Coordinates of C-alpha atoms in Angstrom, one line a residue:
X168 CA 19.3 -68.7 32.1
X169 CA 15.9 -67.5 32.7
X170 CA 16.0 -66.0 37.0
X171 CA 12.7 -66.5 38.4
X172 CA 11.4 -63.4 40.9
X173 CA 11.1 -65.5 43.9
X174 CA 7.7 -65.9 46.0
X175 CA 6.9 -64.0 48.7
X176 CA 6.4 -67.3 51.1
X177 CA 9.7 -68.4 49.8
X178 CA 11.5 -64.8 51.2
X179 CA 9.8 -65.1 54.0
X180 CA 11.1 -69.0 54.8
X181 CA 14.7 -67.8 53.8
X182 CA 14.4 -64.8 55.8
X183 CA 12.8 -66.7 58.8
X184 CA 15.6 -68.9 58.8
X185 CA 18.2 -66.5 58.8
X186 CA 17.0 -64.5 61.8
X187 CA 16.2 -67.5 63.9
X188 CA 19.8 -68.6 63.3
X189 CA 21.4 -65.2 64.0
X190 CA 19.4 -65.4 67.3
X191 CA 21.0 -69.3 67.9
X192 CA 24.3 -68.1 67.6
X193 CA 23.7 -64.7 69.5
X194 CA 22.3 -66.7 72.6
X195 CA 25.0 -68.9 72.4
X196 CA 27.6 -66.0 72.7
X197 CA 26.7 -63.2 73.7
X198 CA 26.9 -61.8 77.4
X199 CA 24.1 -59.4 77.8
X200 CA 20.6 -60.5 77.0
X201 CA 19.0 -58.2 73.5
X202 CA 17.3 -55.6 74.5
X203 CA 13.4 -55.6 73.7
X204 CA 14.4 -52.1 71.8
X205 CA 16.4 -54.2 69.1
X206 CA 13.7 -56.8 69.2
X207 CA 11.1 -53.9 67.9
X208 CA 13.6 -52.3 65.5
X209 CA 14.3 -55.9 63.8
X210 CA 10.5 -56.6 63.6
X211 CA 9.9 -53.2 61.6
X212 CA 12.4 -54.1 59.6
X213 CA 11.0 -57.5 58.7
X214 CA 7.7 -56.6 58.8
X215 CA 8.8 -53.4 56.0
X216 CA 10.2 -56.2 53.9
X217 CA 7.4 -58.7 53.7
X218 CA 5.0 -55.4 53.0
X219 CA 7.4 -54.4 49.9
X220 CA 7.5 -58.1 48.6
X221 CA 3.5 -58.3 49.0
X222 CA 3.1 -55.2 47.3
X223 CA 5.6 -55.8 44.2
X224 CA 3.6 -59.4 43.8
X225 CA 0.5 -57.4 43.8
X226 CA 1.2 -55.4 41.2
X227 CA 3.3 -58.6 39.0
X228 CA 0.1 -60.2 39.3
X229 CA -2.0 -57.0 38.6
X230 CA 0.0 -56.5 35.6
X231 CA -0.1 -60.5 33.9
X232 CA -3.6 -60.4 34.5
X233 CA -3.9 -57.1 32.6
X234 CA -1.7 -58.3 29.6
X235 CA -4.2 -61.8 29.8
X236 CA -7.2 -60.0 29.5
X237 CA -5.8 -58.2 26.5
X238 CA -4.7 -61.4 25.1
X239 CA -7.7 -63.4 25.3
X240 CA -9.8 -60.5 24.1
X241 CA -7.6 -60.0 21.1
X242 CA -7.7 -63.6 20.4
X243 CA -11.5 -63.7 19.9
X244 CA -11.1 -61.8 17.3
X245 CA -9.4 -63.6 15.6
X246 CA -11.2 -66.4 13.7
X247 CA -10.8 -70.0 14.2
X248 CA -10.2 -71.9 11.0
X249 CA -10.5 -76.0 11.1
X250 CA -12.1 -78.6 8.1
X251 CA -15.5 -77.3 7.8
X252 CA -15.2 -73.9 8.3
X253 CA -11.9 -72.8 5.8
X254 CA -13.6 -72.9 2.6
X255 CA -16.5 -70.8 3.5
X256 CA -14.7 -68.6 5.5
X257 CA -12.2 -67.6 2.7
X258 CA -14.8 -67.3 -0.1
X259 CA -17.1 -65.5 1.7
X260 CA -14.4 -62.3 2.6
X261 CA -12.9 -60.3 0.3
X262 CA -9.8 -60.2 2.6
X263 CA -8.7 -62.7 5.1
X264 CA -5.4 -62.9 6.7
X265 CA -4.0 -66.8 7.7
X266 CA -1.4 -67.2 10.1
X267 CA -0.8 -71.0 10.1
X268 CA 1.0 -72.5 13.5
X269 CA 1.5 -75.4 15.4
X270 CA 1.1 -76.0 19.2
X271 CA 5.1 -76.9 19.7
X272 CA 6.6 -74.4 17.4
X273 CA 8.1 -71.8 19.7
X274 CA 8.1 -68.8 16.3
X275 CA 4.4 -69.4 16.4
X276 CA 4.3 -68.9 19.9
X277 CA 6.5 -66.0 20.1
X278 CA 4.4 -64.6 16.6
X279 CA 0.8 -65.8 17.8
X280 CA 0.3 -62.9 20.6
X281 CA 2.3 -60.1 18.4
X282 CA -0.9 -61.5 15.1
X283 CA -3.7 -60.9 17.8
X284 CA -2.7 -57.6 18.8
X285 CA -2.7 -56.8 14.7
X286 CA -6.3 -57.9 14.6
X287 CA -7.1 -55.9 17.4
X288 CA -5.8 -52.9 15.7
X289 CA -7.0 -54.2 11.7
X290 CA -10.6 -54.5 13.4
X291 CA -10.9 -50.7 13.6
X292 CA -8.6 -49.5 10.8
X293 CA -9.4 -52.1 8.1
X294 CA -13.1 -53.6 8.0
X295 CA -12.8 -55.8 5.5
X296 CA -10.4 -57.8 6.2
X297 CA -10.5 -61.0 8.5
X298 CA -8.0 -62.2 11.0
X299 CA -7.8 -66.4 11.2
X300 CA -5.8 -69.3 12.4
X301 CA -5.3 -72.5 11.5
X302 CA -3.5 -75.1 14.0
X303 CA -2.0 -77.0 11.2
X304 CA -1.0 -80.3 13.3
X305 CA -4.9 -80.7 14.2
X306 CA -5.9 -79.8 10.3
X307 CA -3.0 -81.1 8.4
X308 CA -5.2 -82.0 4.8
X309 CA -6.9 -78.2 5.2
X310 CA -3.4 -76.6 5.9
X311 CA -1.9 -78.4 3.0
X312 CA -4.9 -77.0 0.7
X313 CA -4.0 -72.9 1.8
X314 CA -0.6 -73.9 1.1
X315 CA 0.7 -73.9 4.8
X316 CA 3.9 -75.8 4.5
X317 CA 6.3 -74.2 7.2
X318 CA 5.3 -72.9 10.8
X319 CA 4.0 -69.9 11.2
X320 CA 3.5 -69.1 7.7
X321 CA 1.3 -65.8 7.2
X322 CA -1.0 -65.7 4.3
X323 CA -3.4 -63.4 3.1
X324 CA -6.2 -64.8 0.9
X325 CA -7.8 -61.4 -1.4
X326 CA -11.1 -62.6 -3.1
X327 CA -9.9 -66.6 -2.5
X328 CA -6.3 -66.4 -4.5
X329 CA -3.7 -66.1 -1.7
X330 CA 0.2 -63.7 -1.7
X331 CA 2.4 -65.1 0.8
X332 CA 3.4 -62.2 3.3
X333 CA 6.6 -60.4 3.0
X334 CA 6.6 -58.1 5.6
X335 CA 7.8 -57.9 9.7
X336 CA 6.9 -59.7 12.5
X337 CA 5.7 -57.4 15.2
X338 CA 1.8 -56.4 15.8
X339 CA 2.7 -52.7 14.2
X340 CA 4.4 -54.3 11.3
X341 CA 1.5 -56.9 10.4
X342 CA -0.7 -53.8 10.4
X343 CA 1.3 -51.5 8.2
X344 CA 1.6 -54.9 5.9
X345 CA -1.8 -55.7 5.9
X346 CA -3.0 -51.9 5.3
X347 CA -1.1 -51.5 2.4
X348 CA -2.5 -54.9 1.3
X349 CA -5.8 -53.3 1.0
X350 CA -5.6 -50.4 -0.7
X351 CA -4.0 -48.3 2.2
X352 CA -0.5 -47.8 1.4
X353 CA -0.1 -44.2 2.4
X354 CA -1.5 -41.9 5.5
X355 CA -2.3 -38.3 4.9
X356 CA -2.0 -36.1 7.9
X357 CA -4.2 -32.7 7.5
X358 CA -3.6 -31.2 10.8
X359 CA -1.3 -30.5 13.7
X360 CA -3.9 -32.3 16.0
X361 CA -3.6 -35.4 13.9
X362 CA -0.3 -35.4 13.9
X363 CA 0.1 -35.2 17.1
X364 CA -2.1 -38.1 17.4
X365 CA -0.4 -40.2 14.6
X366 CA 3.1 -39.7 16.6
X367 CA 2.0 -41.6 19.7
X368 CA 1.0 -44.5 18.0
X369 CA 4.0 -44.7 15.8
X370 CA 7.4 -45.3 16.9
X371 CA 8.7 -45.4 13.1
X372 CA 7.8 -44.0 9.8
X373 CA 8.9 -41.8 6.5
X374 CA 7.5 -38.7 5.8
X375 CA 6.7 -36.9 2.6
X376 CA 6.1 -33.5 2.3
X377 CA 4.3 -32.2 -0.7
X378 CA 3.1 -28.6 -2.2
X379 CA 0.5 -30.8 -4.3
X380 CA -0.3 -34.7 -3.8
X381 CA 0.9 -34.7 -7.7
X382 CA 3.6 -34.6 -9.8
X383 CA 6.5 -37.1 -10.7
X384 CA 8.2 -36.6 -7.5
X385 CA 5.0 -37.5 -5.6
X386 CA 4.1 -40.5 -7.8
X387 CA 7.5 -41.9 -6.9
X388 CA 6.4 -41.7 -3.3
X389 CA 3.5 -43.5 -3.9
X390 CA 5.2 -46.4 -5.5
X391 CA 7.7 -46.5 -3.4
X392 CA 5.0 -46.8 -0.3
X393 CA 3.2 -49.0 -2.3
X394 CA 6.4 -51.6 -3.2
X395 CA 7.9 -51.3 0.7
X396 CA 6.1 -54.2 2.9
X397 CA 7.6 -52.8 6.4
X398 CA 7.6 -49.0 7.1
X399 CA 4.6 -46.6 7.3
X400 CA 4.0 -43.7 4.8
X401 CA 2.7 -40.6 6.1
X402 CA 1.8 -37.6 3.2
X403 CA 1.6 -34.3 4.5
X404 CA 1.1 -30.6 2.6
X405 CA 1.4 -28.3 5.2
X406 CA 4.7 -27.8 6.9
X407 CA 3.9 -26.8 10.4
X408 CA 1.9 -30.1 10.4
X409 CA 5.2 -31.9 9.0
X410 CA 7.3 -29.9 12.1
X411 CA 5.4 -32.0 14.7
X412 CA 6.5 -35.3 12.8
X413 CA 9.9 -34.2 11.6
X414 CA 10.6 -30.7 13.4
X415 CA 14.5 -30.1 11.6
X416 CA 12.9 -29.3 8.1
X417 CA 13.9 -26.2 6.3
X418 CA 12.4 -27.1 3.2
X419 CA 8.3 -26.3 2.9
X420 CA 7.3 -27.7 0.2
X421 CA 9.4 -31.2 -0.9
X422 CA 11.2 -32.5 1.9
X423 CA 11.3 -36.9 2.9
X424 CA 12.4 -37.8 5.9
X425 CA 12.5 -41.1 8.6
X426 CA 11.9 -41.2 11.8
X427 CA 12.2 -44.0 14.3
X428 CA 12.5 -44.0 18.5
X429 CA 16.0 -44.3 18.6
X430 CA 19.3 -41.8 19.7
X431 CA 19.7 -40.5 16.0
X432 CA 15.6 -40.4 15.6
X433 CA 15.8 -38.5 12.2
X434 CA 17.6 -39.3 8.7
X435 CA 17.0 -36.9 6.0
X436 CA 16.5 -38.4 2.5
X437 CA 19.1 -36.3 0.1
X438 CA 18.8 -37.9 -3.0
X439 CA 16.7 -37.6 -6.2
X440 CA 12.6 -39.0 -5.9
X441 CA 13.2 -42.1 -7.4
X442 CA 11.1 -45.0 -6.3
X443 CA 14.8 -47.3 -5.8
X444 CA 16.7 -44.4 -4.4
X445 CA 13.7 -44.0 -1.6
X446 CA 13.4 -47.9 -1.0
X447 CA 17.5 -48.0 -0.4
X448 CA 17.1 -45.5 1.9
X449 CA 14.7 -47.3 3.4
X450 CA 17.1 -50.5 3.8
X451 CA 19.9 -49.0 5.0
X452 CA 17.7 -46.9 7.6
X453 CA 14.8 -49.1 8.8
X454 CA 17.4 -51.1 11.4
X455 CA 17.9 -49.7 15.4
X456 CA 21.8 -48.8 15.7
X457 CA 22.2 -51.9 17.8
X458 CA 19.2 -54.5 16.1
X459 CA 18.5 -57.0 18.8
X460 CA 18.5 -61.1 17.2
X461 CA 15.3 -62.9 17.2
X462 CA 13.9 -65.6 15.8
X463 CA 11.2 -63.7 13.5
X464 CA 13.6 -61.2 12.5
X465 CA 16.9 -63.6 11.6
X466 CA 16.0 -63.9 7.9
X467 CA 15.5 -59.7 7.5
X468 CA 19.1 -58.9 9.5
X469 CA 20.8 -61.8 6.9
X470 CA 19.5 -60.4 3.9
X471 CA 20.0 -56.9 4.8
X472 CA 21.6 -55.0 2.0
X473 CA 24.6 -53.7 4.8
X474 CA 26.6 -56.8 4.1
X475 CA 29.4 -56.0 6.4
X476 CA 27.7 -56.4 10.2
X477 CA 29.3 -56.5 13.3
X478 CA 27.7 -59.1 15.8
X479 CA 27.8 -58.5 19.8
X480 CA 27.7 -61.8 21.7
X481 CA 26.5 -61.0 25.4
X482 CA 24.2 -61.7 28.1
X483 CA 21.1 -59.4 28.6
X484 CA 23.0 -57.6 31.6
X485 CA 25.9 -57.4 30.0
X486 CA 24.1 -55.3 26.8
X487 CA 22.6 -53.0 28.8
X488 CA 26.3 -51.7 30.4
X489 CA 27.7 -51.5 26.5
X490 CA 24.5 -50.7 24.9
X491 CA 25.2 -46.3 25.0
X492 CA 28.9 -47.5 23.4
X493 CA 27.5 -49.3 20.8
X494 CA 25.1 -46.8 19.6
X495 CA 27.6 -44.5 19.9
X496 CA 29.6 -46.0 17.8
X497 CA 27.1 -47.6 15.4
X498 CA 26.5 -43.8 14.9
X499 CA 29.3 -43.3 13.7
X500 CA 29.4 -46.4 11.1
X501 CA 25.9 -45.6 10.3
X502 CA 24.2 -47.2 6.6
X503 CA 27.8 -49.0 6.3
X504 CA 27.9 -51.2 9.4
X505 CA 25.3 -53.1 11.0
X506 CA 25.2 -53.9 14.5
X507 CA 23.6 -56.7 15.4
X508 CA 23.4 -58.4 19.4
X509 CA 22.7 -61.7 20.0
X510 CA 22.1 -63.1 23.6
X511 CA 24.6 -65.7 24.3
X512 CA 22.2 -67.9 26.1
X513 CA 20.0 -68.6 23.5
X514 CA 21.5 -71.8 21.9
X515 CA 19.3 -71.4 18.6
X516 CA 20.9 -68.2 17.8
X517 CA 24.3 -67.7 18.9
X518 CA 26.0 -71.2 19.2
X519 CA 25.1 -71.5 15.0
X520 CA 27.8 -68.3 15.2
X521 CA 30.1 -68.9 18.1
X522 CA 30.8 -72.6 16.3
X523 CA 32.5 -70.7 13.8
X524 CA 34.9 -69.1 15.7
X525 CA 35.5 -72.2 17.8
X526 CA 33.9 -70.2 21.0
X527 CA 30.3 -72.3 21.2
X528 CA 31.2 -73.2 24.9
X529 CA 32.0 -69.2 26.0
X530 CA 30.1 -66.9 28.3
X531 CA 32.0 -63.7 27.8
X532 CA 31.2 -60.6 26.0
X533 CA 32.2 -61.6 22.3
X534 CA 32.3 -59.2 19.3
X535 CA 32.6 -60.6 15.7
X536 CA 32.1 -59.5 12.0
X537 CA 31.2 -60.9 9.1
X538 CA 31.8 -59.4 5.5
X539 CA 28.5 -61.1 3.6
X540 CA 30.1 -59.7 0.0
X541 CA 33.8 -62.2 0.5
X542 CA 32.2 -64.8 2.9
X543 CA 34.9 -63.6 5.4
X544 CA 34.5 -63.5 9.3
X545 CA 36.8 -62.0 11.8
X546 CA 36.8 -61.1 15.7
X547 CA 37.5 -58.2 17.8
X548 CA 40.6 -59.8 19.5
X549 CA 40.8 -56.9 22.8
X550 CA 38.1 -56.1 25.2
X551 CA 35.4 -54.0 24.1
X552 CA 36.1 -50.5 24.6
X553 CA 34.8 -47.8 22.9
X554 CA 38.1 -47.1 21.2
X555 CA 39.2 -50.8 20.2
X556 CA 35.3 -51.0 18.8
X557 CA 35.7 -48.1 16.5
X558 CA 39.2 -48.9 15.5
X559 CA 38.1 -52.7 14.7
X560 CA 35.4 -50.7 12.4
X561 CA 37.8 -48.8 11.0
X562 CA 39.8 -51.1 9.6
X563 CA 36.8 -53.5 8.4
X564 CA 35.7 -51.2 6.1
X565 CA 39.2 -50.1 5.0
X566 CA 39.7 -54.0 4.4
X567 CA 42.5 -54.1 6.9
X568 CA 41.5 -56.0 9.8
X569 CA 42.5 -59.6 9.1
X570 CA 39.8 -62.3 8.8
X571 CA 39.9 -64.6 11.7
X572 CA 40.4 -68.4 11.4
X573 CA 39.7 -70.5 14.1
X574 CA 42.4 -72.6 15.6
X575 CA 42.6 -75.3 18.5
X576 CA 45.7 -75.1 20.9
X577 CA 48.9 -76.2 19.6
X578 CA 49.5 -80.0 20.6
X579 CA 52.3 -81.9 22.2
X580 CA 53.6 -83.6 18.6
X581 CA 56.4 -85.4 20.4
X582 CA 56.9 -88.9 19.5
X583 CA 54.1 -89.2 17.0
X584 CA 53.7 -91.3 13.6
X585 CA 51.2 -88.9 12.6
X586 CA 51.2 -85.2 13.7
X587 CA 48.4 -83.1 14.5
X588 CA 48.3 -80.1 12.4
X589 CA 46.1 -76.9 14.1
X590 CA 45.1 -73.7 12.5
X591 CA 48.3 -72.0 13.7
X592 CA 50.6 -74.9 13.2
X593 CA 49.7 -75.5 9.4
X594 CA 52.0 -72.9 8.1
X595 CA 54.8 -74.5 10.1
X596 CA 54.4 -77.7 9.6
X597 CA 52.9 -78.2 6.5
X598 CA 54.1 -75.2 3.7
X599 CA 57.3 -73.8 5.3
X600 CA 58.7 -77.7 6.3
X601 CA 61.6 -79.1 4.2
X602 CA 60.0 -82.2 4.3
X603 CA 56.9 -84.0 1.9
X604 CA 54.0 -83.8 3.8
X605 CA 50.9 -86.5 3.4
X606 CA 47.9 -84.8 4.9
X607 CA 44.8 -86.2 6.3
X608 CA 42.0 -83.8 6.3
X609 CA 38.9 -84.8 8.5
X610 CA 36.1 -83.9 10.5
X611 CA 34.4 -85.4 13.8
X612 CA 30.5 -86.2 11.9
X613 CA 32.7 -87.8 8.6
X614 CA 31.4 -91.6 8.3
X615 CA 34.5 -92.7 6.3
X616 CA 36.9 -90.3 8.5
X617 CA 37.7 -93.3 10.9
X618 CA 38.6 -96.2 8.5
X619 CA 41.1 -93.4 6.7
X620 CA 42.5 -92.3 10.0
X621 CA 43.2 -96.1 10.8
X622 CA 44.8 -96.8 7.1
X623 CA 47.2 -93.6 7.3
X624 CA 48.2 -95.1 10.8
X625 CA 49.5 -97.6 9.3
X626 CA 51.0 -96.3 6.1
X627 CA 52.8 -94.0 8.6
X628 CA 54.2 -96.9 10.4
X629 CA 55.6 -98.5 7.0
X630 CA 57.6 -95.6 6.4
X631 CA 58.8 -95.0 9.5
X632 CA 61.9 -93.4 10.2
X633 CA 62.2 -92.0 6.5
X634 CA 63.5 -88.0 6.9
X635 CA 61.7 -86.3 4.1
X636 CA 58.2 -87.9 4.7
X637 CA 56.0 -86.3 7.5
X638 CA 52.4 -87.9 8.2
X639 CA 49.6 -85.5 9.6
X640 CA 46.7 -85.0 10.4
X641 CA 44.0 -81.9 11.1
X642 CA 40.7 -82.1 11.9
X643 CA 38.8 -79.1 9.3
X644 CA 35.6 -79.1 12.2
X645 CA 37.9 -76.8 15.0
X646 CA 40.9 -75.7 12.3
X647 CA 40.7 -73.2 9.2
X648 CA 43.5 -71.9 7.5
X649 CA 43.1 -69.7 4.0
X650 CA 45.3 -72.1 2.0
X651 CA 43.3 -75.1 2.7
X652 CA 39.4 -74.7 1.5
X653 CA 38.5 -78.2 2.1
X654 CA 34.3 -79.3 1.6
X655 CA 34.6 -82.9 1.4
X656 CA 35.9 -85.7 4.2
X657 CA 38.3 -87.3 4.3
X658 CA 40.3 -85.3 2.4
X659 CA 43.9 -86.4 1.3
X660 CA 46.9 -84.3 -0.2
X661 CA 50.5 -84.9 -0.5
X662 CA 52.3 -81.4 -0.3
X663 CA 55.4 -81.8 -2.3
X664 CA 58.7 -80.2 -1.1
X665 CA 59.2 -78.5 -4.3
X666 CA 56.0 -76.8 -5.0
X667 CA 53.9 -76.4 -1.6
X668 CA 51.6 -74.4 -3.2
X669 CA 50.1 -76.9 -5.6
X670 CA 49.2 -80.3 -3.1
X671 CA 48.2 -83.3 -5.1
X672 CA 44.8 -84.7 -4.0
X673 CA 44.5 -88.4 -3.8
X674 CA 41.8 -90.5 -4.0
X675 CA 40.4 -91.2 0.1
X676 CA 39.3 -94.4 -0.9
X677 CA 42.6 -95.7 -2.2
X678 CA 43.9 -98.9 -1.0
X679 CA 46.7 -98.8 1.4
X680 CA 49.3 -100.6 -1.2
X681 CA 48.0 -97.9 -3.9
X682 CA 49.3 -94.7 -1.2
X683 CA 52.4 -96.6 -0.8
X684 CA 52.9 -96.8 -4.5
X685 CA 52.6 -93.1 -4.6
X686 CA 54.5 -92.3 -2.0
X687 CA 57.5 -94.1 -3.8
X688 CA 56.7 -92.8 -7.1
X689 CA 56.5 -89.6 -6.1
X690 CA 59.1 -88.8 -2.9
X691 CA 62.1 -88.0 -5.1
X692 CA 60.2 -86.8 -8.2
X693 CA 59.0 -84.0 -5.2
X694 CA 62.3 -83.2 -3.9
X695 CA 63.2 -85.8 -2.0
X696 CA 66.5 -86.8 -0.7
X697 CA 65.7 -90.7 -0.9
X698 CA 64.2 -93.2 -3.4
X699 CA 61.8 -95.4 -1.6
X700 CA 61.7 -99.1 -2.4
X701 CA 60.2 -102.3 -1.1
X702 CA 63.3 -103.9 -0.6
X703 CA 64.1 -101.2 2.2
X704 CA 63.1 -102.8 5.8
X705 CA 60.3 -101.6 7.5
X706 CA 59.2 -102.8 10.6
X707 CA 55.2 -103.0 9.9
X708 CA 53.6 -104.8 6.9
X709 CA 51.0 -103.0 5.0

């Protein structure tokens, strides 16, 4: 929930009120009148506190006026595309970058301020190429003809053919994308003074260090600059030049390193110059300790080669009290785990999650894991401490931590024709029991689910009373169990008492008559202790 900084007229109606019904009550009791001393002292006060609201609204104001300005400015760069302008515009540049959007699409309005910033930068750095946007709802025949399908979709157009874009989603990412787009893949630093330059406008980069801008090492560092969409390449050949960006390097004349603003700021490449080896490095480095879940950046954090991530459901205050123990510990899993927070108050990104684990309604501070490689999830069942943290990490990557399956409370079964199986009943009731057991599997959202639910009712009626027949029931949408990988609803299995392991799946769309032939074709051949028949009495009709 989004806390709104309150207006100064509204402080000063709340505090109004207060002190005009502390006075009501003190005339009402007190025996002495207040002295005009107390009087002064609370009017200082009040006056102080109106002067400090005044002044922080100043400067609010002062500062969203500021970031306006900036905005606007950078947005008239940025050229305006619609149906008579796209075609000429596109021919008539040899590079033009495209970011398609719609008014109502909240990514294009969370990327649109982050793509004028980039042309503010490209507009300096990069001459010829051409920052435009197309509102695709307005133009929908000139967005289909760039090939603007999804929103935002960036595209950049070189000599009229267009390459979709593949790198990041902040203003410093569009620019290192769109730089190495042009034929600027690589930054050579020649100086200390440049350097020192180059390091305040970049939070994150990799370094080479070369004797000569040659030789097979070398050309592997170009490629690899060239291949990677994300992270800026810097080239240097002097080493006092490469202290200032990298200051731990012992090695003067072939040394890669990356650098990024975070607690553990440097990573030292150690491997051969191999254009793969230096593009894994990449991957496994270009990630804070703790990455922060957006919208823009979803897709990169799923398909990050660290398949094994450990995800931190919180509310934004509630990060900032764990965030040193997480990148304390992250440090400590580096390249194998991933850390990843989500803010549990965005609905878009965490209840997709916390519906997994049956925890879409929670507020609390929740810490998962999910193994991408086995599909498996599992959750940090202990508060989060720095010690139950790293021994949950522990025993994820030595493939001891059990995977979690998600489980509603155990029901009152008493009395029922058809029991309700949970997560943590099923091995009770359904593979340990001496008894057959006809299960229903089903979901809340299944069409057909209903109909089946009402027809097992009654089948469970007809054989009432029988000793070695159990009807249930689970519902797959809040219950998981490992031995039962269901996909389709409704789902029906007969477990026999001799082999539990093995269920037989019938047909959901069988006729009632057809279960109850089964039933007494198969509750003996299963293990049964009694041969059903239709001449035995039952007390409902079928």
């Amino acid at each position: 929930m989004l806390v709104t900084k309150p207006t100064s007229r509204f402080i000063y109606f709340t505090i109004t009120t207060l002190l005009l019904f502390v006075g009501f009550i003190a005339a009402g009791t007190a025996s002495e009148p207040v002295t005009n001393a107390d009087d002064d002292n609370d009017s200082e006060g009040f006056e102080e506190l109106l002067a400090l609201d005044e002044e922080e609204d100043q400067e609010e104001s002062q500062l969203k006026s500021s970031g306006a300005q900036v905005l606007t400015k950078a947005q008239r760069i940025v050229q305006e595309l619609d149906n008579d302008n796209f075609k000429r515009v596109i021919d008539n540049n040899e590079y033009v970058m495209v970011l398609g959007y719609t008014p109502w699409c909240a990514r294009s309005a969370e990327l649109m301020p982050q793509f004028a910033e980039a042309a503010t930068v490209l507009k300096d750095v990069v001459g010829p190429l051409l920052m435009a946007k197309l509102d695709a709802e307005s133009y929908p025949k000139t967005a289909s003809k760039l090939g603007i399908k999804g929103f935002p979709t960036l595209l950049l157009f070189v000599n009229g053919s267009s390459q979709a874009y593949t790198g990041g989603y902040t203003a410093e990412q569009i620019v290192i994308w769109a730089r190495k787009k042009t034929g600027a893949p690589i930054i050579r630093l020649n100086s200390v003074t440049e350097a020192e330059q180059f390091l305040k406008k970049h939070p994150m980069f990799i370094i080479g260090l070369f004797e000569k801008f040659e030789g097979p090492e070398y050309e592997e560092f170009v490629k690899a600059a060239s291949e990677d969409n994300e992270i800026q390449f810097v080239e240097v050949c002097n080493a006092e030049v490469a202290k200032v960006l990298f200051p731990d390097i012992a090695i003067k004349n072939l040394f890669l390193g990356f650098v990024k603003s975070e607690p553990e700021k440097y990573a030292k490449f150690e491997e051969t110059f191999k254009k793969e080896r230096i593009l894994e490095f990449l991957e496994y480095n270009k990630f804070p300790l703790v990455t922060i879940l957006t919208e823009l950046n979803s897709i990169r954090v799923y398909s990050s080669p660290v398949k094994l991530q450990v995800f931190i459901f919180a509310r934004t205050d509630d990060l900032k009290k764990h965030m040193e123990l997480l990148q304390d510990v992250a440090k400590k899993f580096k390249s194998k785990i991933m850390f990843v927070y989500v803010d549990i108050t965005e609905d878009n990104l965490a209840k997709p999650f916390l519906t997994l684990f049956g925890f879409e309604e929670s507020e609390e501070t929740i810490v998962t894991a999910f193994d991408n490689r086995i599909s498996s999830k599992y959750l940090l069942g202990s508060d989060l401490t720095m010690s139950s943290l790293e021994e949950f990490c522990s025993r994820l990557l030595q493939g001891t931590q059990p995977p979690y399956f998600k489980s509603e409370a155990i029901p009152d079964n008493k009395g029922k024709t058809v029991q309700t199986v949970v997560g943590r009943t099923f091995d009770d009731i359904v593979l340990s029991s001496p008894q057959n057991i006809f299960l229903e599997v089903h979901t809340p959202w299944c069409i057909d689910c209903e109909k089946t639910s009402k027809q097992i009712e009654k089948l469970a009626k007809h054989f009432k009373g029988l000793k070695n027949l159990i009807f249930a029931r689970i519902d797959a949408s809040t219950n998981e169990h490992p031995k039962l990988q269901i996909t389709d609803y409704p789902t029906l299995l007969f477990y026999p008492t001799a082999n539990k392991s093995n269920p037989i799946k019938l047909r959901a769309k069988s006729s009632p008559k057809d279960l109850a032939a089964f039933i007494n074709n198969n509750a003996r051949d299963a293990g049964g202790d009694e041969k059903l028949t239709q001449d035995q009495p039952t007390k409902d009709e079928l």
